XYZ file of C-alpha atoms in Angstrom:
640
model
C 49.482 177.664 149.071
C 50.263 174.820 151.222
C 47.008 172.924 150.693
C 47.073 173.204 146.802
C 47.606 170.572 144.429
C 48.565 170.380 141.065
C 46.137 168.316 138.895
C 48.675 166.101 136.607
C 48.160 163.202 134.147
C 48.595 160.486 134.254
C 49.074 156.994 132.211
C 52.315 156.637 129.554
C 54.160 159.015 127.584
C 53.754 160.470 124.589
C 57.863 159.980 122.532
C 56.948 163.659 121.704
C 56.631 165.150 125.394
C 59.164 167.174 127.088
C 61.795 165.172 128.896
C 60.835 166.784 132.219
C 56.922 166.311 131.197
C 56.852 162.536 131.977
C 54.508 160.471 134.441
C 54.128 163.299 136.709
C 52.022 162.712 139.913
C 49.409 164.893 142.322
C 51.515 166.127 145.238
C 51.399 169.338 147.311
C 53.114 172.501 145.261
C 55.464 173.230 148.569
C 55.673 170.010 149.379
C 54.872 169.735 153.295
C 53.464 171.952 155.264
C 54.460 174.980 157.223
C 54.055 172.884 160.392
C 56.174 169.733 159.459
C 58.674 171.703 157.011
C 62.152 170.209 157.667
C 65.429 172.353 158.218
C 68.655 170.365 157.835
C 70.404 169.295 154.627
C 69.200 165.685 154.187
C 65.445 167.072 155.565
C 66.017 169.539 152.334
C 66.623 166.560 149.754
C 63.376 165.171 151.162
C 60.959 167.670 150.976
C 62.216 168.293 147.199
C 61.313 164.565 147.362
C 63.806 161.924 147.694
C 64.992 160.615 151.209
C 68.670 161.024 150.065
C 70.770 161.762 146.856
C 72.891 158.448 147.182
C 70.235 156.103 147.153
C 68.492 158.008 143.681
C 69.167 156.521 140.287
C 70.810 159.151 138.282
C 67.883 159.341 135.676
C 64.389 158.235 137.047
C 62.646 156.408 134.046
C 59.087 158.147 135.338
C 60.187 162.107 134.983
C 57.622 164.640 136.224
C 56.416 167.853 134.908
C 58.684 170.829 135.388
C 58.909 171.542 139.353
C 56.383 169.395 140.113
C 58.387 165.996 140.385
C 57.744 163.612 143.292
C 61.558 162.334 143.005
C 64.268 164.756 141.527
C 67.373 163.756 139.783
C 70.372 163.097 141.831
C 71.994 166.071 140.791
C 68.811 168.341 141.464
C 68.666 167.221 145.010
C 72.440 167.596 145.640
C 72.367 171.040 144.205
C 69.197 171.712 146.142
C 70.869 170.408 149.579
C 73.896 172.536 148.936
C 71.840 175.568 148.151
C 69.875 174.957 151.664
C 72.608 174.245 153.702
C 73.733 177.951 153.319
C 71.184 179.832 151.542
C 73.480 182.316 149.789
C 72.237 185.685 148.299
C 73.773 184.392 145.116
C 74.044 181.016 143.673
C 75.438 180.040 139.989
C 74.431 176.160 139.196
C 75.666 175.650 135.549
C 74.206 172.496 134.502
C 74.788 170.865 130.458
C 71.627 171.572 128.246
C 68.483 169.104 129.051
C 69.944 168.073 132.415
C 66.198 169.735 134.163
C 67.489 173.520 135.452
C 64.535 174.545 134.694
C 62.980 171.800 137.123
C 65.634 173.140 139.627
C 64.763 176.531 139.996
C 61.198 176.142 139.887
C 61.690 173.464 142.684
C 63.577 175.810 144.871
C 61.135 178.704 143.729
C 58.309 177.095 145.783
C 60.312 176.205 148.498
C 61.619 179.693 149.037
C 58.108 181.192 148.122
C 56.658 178.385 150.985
C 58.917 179.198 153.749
C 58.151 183.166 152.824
C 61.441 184.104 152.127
C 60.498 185.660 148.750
C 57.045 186.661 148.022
C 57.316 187.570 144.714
C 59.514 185.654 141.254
C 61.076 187.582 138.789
C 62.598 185.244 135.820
C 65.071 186.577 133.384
C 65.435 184.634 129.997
C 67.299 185.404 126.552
C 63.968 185.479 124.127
C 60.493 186.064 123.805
C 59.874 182.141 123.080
C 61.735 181.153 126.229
C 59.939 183.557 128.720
C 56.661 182.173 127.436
C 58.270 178.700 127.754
C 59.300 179.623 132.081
C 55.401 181.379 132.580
C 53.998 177.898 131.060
C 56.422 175.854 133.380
C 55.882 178.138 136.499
C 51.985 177.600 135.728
C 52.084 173.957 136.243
C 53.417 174.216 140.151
C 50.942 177.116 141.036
C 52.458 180.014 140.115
C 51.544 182.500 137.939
C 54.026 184.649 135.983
C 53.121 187.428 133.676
C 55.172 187.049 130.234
C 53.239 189.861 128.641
C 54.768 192.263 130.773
C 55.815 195.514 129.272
C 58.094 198.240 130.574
C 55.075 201.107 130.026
C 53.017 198.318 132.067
C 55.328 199.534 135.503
C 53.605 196.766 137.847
C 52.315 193.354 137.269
C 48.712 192.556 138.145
C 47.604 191.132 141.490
C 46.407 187.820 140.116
C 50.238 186.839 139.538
C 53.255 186.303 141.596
C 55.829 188.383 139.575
C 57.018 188.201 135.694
C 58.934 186.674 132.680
C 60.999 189.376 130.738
C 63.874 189.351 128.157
C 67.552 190.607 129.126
C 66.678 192.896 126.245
C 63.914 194.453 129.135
C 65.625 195.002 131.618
C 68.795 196.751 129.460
C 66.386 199.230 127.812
C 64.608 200.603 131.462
C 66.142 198.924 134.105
C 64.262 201.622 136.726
C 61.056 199.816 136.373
C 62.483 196.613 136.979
C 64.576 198.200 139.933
C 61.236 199.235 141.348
C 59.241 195.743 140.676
C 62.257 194.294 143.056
C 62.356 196.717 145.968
C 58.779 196.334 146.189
C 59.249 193.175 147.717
C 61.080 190.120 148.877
C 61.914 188.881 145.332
C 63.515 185.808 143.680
C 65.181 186.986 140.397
C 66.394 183.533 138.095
C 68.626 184.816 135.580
C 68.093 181.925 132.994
C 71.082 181.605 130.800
C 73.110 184.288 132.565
C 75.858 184.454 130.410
C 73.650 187.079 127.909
C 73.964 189.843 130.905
C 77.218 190.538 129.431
C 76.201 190.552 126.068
C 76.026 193.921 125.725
C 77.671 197.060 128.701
C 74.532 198.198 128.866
C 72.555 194.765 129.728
C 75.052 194.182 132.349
C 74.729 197.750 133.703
C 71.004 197.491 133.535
C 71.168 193.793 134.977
C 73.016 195.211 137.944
C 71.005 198.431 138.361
C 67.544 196.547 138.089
C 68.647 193.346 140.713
C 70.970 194.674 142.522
C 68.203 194.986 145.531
C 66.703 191.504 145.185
C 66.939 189.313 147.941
C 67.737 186.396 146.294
C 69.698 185.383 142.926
C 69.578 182.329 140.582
C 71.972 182.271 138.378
C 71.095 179.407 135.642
C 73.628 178.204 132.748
C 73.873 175.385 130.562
C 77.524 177.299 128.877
C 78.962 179.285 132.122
C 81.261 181.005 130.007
C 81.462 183.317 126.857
C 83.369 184.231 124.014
C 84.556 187.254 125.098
C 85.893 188.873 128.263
C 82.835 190.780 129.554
C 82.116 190.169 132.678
C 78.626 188.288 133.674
C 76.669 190.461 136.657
C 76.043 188.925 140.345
C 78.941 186.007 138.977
C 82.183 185.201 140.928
C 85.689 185.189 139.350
C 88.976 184.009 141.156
C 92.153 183.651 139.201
C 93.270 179.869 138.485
C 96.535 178.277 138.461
C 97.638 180.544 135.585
C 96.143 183.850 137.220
C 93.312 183.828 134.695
C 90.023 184.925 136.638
C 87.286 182.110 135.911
C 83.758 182.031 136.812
C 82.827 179.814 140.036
C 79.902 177.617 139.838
C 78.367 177.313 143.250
C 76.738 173.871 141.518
C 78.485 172.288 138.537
C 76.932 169.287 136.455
C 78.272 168.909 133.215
C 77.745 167.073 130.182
C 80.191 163.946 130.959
C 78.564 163.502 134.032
C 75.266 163.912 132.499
C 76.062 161.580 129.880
C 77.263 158.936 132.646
C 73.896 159.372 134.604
C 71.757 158.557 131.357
C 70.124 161.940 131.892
C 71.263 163.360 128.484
C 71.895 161.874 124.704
C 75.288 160.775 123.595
C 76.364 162.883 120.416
C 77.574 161.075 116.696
C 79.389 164.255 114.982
C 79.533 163.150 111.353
C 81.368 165.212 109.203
C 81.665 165.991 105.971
C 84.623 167.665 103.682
C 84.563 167.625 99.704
C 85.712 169.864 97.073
C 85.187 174.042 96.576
C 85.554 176.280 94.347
C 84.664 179.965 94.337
C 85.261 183.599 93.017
C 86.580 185.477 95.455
C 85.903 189.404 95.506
C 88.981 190.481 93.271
C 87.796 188.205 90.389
C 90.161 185.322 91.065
C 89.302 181.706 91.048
C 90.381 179.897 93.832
C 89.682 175.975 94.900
C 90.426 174.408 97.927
C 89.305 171.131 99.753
C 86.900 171.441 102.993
C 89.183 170.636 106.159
C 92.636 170.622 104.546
C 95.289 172.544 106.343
C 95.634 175.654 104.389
C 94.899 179.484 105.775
C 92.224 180.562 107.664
C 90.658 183.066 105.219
C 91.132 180.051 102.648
C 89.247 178.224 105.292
C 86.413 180.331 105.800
C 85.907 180.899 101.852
C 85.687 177.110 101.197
C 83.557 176.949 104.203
C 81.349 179.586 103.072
C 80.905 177.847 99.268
C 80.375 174.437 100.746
C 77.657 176.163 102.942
C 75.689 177.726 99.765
C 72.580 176.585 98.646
C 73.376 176.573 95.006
C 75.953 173.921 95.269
C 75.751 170.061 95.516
C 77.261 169.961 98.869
C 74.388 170.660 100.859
C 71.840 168.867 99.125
C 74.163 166.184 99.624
C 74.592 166.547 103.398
C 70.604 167.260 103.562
C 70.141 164.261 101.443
C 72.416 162.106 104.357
C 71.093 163.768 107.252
C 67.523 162.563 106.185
C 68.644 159.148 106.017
C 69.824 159.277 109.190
C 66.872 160.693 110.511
C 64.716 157.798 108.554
C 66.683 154.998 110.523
C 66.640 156.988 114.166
C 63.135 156.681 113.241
C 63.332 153.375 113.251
C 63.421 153.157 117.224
C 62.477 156.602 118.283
C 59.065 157.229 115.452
C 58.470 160.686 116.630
C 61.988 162.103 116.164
C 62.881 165.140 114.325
C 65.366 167.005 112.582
C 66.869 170.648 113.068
C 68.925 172.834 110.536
C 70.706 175.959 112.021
C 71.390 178.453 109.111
C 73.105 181.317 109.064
C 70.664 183.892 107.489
C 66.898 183.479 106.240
C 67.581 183.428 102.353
C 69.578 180.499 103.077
C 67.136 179.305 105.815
C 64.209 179.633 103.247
C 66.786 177.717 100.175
C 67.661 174.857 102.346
C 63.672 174.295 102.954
C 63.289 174.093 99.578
C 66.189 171.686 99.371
C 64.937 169.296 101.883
C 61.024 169.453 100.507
C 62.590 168.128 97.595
C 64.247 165.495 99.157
C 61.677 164.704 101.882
C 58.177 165.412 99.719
C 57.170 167.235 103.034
C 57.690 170.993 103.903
C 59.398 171.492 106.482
C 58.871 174.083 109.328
C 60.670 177.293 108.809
C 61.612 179.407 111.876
C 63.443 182.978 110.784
C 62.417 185.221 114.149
C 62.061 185.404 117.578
C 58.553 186.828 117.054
C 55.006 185.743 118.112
C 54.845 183.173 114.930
C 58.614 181.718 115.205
C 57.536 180.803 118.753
C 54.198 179.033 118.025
C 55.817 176.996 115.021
C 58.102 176.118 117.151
C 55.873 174.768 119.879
C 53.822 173.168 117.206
C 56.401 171.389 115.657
C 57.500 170.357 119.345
C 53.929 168.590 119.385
C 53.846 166.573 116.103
C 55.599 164.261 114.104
C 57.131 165.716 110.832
C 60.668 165.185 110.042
C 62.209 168.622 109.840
C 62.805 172.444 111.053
C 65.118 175.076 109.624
C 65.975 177.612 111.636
C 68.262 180.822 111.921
C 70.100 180.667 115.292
C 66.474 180.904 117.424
C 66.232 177.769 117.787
C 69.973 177.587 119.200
C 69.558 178.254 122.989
C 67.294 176.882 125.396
C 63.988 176.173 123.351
C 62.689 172.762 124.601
C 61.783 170.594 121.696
C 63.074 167.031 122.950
C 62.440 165.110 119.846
C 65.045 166.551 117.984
C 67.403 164.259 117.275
C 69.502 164.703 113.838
C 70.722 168.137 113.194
C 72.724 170.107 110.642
C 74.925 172.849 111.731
C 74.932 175.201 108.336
C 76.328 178.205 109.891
C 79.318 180.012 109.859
C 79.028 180.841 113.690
C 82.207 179.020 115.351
C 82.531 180.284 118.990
C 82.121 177.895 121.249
C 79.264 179.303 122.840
C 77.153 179.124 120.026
C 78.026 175.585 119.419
C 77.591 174.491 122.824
C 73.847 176.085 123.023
C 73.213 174.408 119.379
C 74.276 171.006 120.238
C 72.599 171.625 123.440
C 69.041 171.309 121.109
C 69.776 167.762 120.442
C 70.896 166.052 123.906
C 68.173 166.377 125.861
C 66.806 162.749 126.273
C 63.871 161.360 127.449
C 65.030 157.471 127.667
C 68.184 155.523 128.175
C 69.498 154.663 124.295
C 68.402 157.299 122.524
C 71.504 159.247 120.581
C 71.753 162.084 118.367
C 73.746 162.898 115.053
C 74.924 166.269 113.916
C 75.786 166.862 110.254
C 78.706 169.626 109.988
C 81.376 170.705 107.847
C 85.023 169.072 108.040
C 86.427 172.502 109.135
C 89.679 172.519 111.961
C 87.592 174.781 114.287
C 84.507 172.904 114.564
C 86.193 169.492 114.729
C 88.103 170.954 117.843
C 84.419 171.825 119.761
C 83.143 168.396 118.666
C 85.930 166.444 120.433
C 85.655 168.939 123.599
C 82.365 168.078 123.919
C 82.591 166.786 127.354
C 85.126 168.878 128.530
C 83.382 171.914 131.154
C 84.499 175.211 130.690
C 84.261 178.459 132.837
C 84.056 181.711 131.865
C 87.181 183.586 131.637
C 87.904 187.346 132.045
C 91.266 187.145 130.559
C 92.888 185.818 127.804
C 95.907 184.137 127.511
C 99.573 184.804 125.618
C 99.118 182.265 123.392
C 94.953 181.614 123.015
C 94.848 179.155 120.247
C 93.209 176.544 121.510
C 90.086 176.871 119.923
C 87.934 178.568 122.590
C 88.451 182.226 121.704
C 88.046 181.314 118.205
C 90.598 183.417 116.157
C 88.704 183.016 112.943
C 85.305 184.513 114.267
C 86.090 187.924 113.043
C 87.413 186.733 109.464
C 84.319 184.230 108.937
C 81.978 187.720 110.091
C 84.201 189.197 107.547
C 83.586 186.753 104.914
C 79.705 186.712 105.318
C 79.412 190.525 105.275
C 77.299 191.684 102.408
C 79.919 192.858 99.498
C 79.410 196.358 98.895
C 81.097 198.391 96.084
C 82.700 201.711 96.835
C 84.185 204.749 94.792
C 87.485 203.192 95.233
C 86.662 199.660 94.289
C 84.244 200.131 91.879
C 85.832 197.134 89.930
C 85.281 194.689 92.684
C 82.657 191.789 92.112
C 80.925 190.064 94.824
C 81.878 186.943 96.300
C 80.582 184.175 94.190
C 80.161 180.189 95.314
C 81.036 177.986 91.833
C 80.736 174.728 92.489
C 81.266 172.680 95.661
C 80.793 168.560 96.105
C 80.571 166.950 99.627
C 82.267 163.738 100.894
C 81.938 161.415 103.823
C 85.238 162.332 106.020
C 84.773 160.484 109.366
C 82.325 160.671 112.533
C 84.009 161.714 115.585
C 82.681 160.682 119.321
C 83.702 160.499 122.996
C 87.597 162.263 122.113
C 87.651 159.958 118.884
C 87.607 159.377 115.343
C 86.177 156.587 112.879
C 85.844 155.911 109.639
C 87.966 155.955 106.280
C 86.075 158.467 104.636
C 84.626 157.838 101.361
C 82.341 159.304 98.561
C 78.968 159.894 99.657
C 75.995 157.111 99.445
C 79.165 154.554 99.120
C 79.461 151.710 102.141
C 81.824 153.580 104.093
C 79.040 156.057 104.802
C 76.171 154.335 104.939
C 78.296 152.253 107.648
C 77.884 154.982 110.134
C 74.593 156.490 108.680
C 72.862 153.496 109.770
C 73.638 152.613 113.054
C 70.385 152.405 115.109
C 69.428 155.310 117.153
C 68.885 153.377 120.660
C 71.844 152.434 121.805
C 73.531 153.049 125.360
C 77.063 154.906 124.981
C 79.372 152.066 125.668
C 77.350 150.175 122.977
C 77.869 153.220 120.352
C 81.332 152.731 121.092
C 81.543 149.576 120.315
C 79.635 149.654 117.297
C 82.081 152.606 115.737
C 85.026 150.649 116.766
C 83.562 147.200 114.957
C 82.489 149.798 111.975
C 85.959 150.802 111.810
C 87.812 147.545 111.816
C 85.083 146.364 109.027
C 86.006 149.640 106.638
C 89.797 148.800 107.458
C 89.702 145.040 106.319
C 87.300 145.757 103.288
C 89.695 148.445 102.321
C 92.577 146.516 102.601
C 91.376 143.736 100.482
C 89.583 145.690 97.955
C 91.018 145.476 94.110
C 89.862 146.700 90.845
C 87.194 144.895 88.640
C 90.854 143.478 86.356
C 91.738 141.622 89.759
C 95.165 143.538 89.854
C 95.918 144.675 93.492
C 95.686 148.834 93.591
C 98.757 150.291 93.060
C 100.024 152.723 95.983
C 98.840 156.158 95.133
C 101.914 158.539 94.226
C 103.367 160.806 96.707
C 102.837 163.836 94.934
C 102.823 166.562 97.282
C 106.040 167.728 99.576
C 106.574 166.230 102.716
C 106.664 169.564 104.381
C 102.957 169.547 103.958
C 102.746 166.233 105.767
C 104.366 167.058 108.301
C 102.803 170.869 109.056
C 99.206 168.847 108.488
C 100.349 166.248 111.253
C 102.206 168.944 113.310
C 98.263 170.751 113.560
C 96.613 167.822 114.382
C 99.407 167.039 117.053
C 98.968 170.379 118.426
C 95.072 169.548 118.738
C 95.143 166.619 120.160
C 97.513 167.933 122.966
C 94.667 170.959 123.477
C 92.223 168.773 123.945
C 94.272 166.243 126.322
C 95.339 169.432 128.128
C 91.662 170.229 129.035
C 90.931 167.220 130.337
C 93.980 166.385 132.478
C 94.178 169.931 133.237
C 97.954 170.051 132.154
C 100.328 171.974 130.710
C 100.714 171.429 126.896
C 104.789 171.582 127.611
C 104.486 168.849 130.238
C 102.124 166.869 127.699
C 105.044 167.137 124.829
C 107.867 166.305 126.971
C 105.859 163.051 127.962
C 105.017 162.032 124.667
C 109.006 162.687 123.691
C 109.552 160.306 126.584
C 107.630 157.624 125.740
C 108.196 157.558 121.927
C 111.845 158.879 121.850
C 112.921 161.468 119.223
C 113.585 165.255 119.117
C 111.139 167.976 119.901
C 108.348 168.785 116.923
C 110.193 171.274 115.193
C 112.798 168.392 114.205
C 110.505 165.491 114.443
C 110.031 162.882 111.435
C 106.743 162.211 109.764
C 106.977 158.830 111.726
C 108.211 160.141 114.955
C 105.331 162.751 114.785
C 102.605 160.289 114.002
C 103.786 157.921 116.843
C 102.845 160.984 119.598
C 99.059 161.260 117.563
C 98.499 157.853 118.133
C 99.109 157.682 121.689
C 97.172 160.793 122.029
C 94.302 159.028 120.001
C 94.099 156.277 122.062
C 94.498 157.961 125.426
C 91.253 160.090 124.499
C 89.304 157.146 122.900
C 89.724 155.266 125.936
C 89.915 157.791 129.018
C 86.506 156.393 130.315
């Protein structure tokens, strides 16, 4: 293999290509030969192609192909270095969405296939579409995986060097993969390894079929899950609080990423308004989107603002579209991405946005054959939007994406990492992305974490409120279950969505918040809608903060057409919902500072008491209470 190259093209790059299928160049698959291969740590870093990590830019503005890059990212060669300076059995690198994993492994595929230390490449992924996507990517460095393989197939042909199969495989005959392993020196890449423990008997199949391989790539862009079952051929050592985490031999996560230029900043722009619905028992109920009230409350108002029959999504639709039409503006190819819960809402929303838009957009409802090519031909061309049901939500490369809509009722953090993972894969400095979603507590918790890395945790603590094990999962899966009517119940009518109206609340980025809120199409949203979509982080900062102050003075000075000043609107609700509705946002504020200073939220509360005087919470004044939010505000808004 030594003397092959891989013909490349060359010349500029198309704004819809892959972010790792930029200006690649002709070089030798393995690199060097077996004669002059290098052996120590900094020889490592350059045969994958760069004389040392220090001296690389964090984000190389000529990206090749998958594994075939001349120069690798900074964080490639450092995890490629560390990998070679030990060559471990195992090894976990958990690296944010669009960072290039997939260049990694491939990279350290040949290498280990070059040296003869494997002779054969078994890759793992979570779908049909993405083990189609690996066999493409492996093609383009010289080796040839089989993604048709079936379990009745027992052996892959000669002509390639192993295969691309679904977790799904391997859990339903794990024998024949055990035997496609022991019958050689074989690389397995589990891509995404946090789905071996989606179900016992994936992980027991996972184990059973790999157990024998002689080496292991673990690959995650969320190293952790939602539940407690543990991930196969992944360490876990208790932390400070004896809860066993995962250990990532190679960590790069999405602040870092973010830092380097190597992945998109993230506008979350949220949306609350009115609801009103039936619920089950007959009863009317109303409620506003985001206000502090219960959680089944929440998940019902969340559930009417997400139906297609109301005028809140149209009007979120209608906004996202004009977002997409200024991103446009600088980035012409980019596209837009809806994530909806089931296909008849999937399927109402396209209607929706054809009548908005003039053009239909492309509909993905499967993981089959046709879901994958739409996918890969929407990837390729220029039209404005895709609607999806969660396929689309994990790993699928389509870099262009760059306005999305989260219109599901899926809240674990998992899932929203992996969808928000579709839309920060960049392939220039400036570009950004904007995700539409509902005002609701839980999600507004994820979208200020965004930066913050998580591991994957085998136990759960006392008092797990903090928004990763997500305590309303099982009553939103409650509320979205089909209604069915039973001997005893016979009198019970389905749930039923009346009437729901959307409103701009405020866009939240880096750890803060901005804007007033306002009615939608008014200039307090159009303020954020159109703010261009190239822009370098610290300038997107900026920009909100200027956007802010403008909103603040023009609301200050505003008066009605009679020229009378506005009179102060009436305090007509009790104070003790004022102060529980600051007391919540208090408490999530201190979450999220306690994740990224990695302290205690009692330490954080007895600092804040410190600084702004006064009694503990539970006896605190509105004003005493809103004193300890805004130092929390600040110290998140401005911890870079």
């Amino acid at each position: 293999m030594s003397g092959d190259r891989v013909p490349v093209h060359s010349g500029g790059v198309s704004a819809a290509e892959n972010i790792e299928h930029q200006e690649p160049a002709e070089l030798p698959i393995d690199g060097l030969s077996d004669d002059h291969r290098p052996t120590g740590p900094a020889a490592i870093a350059e045969v994958a192609g760069n004389a040392a990590a220090e001296h690389l830019s964090p984000a190389f503005p000529e990206r090749a192909a998958w594994g075939t890059a001349s120069k690798l990212r900074a964080w490639q060669v450092e995890a490629l270095t560390k990998y070679f300076e030990k060559e471990p059995r195992d090894f976990l690198a958990a690296a944010t969405p669009g960072a290039g994993k997939t260049t990694f492994a491939l990279r350290l595929a040949t290498e280990l296939l070059a040296r003869g230390t494997v002779d054969r490449l078994v890759v793992v992924a979570p779908t049909e579409h993405l083990k189609r996507q690996w066999a493409d990517a492996a093609d383009r460095v010289n080796i040839r995986l089989d993604p048709m393989f079936k379990n009745g197939d027992g052996m892959f042909g000669r002509h390639y060097q192993g295969v691309a199969i679904t977790y799904a495989q391997v859990g339903m005959n794990p024998e024949v993969h055990e035997r496609i392993t022991a019958g050689g020196k074989t690389l397995v890449i589990l891509d995404e390894v946090h789905h071996g423990g989606d179900a016992l008997t994936w992980g027991d199949g996972i184990r059973q079929a790999f157990t024998k391989a002689t080496r292991r790539l673990s690959l995650s862009g969320t190293p952790f899950r939602s539940d407690t079952a543990p991930i196969p051929f992944v360490q876990y050592a208790p932390d400070e609080q004896g809860i066993r985490t995962s250990i990532s031999d190679y960590n790069y996560g999405y602040g870092r990423a973010l830092k380097d230029g190597v992945v998109r900043p993230v506008l979350f722009m949220a949306y609350a308004g009115q609801m009103r619905w039936k619920t089950r028992m007959g009863d009317e109920m109303a409620a506003s989107l985001g206000d502090p009230v219960t959680k089944d409350i929440t998940a019902q108002a969340w559930r009417t603002a997400l139906s297609p029959e109301g005028e809140w999504m149209p009007a979120v639709l209608s906004a996202a579209d004009k977002r997409l039409t200024e991103v446009r503006r600088g980035v012409p190819d980019a596209g837009g991405l809806v994530i909806a819960t089931d296909t008849t809402t999937a399927r109402a929303y396209a209607r929706i946005l054809q009548r908005i838009t003039g053009e239909r957009p492309t509909v993905v409802l499967s993981d089959e054959a046709a879901g994958s090519s739409r996918i890969q031909s929407f990837a390729e061309d220029t039209s404005r939007w895709m609607v999806a049901v969660r396929m689309v939500s994990e790993g699928v490369d389509v870099p262009r994406l760059c306005v999305g809509v989260y219109a599901t009722s899926a809240s674990t953090p998992l899932f929203f990492a992996q969808v928000i993972g579709r839309f920060v894969r960049a392939r220039r400095r400036g570009e950004t992305a904007s995700v539409f979603l509902p005002s609701v507590p839980g999600l507004m918790a994820l979208a200020a974490s965004l930066e913050l890395e998580r591991d994957h945790a085998l136990d759960r603590p006392k008092d797990a409120e903090d928004g990763m094990y997500n305590p309303e999962d099982a009553m939103v899966a409650e509320a979205n279950k089909e209604d069915r009517a039973s001997e005893s119940l016979l009198d019970v009518q389905p749930f039923e969505a009346l009437d729901s109206q959307a409103s701009f609340d405020r866009v939240l980025y880096d750890g803060g918040e901005f804007g007033t809120g306002g009615e939608v199409g008014s200039l307090e949203e159009l303020d954020f809608i159109g703010i261009p979509g190239l822009l370098e982080p610290d300038q997107v900062r900026d920009l909100l903060r200027a956007r802010q102050a403008t909103q603040a003075k023009r609301s200050k000075g505003r008066v009605p057409k009679d020229g009378t000043p506005k009179a102060p609107e009436p305090a007509d609700r009790p104070m003790y919902m004022t102060i529980k509705e600051q007391r919540s946002e208090l408490q999530r504020l201190v979450s999220i500072w306690s994740r990224h200073a990695n302290e205690p939220h009692g330490s954080i509360h007895a600092e804040l008491r410190r600084i702004s005087g006064g009694p503990a919470v539970a006896q605190a004044s509105i004003e005493q209470i809103q004193k300890r939010i805004d130092i929390l505000r600040s110290r998140i808004g401005g911890r870079r």
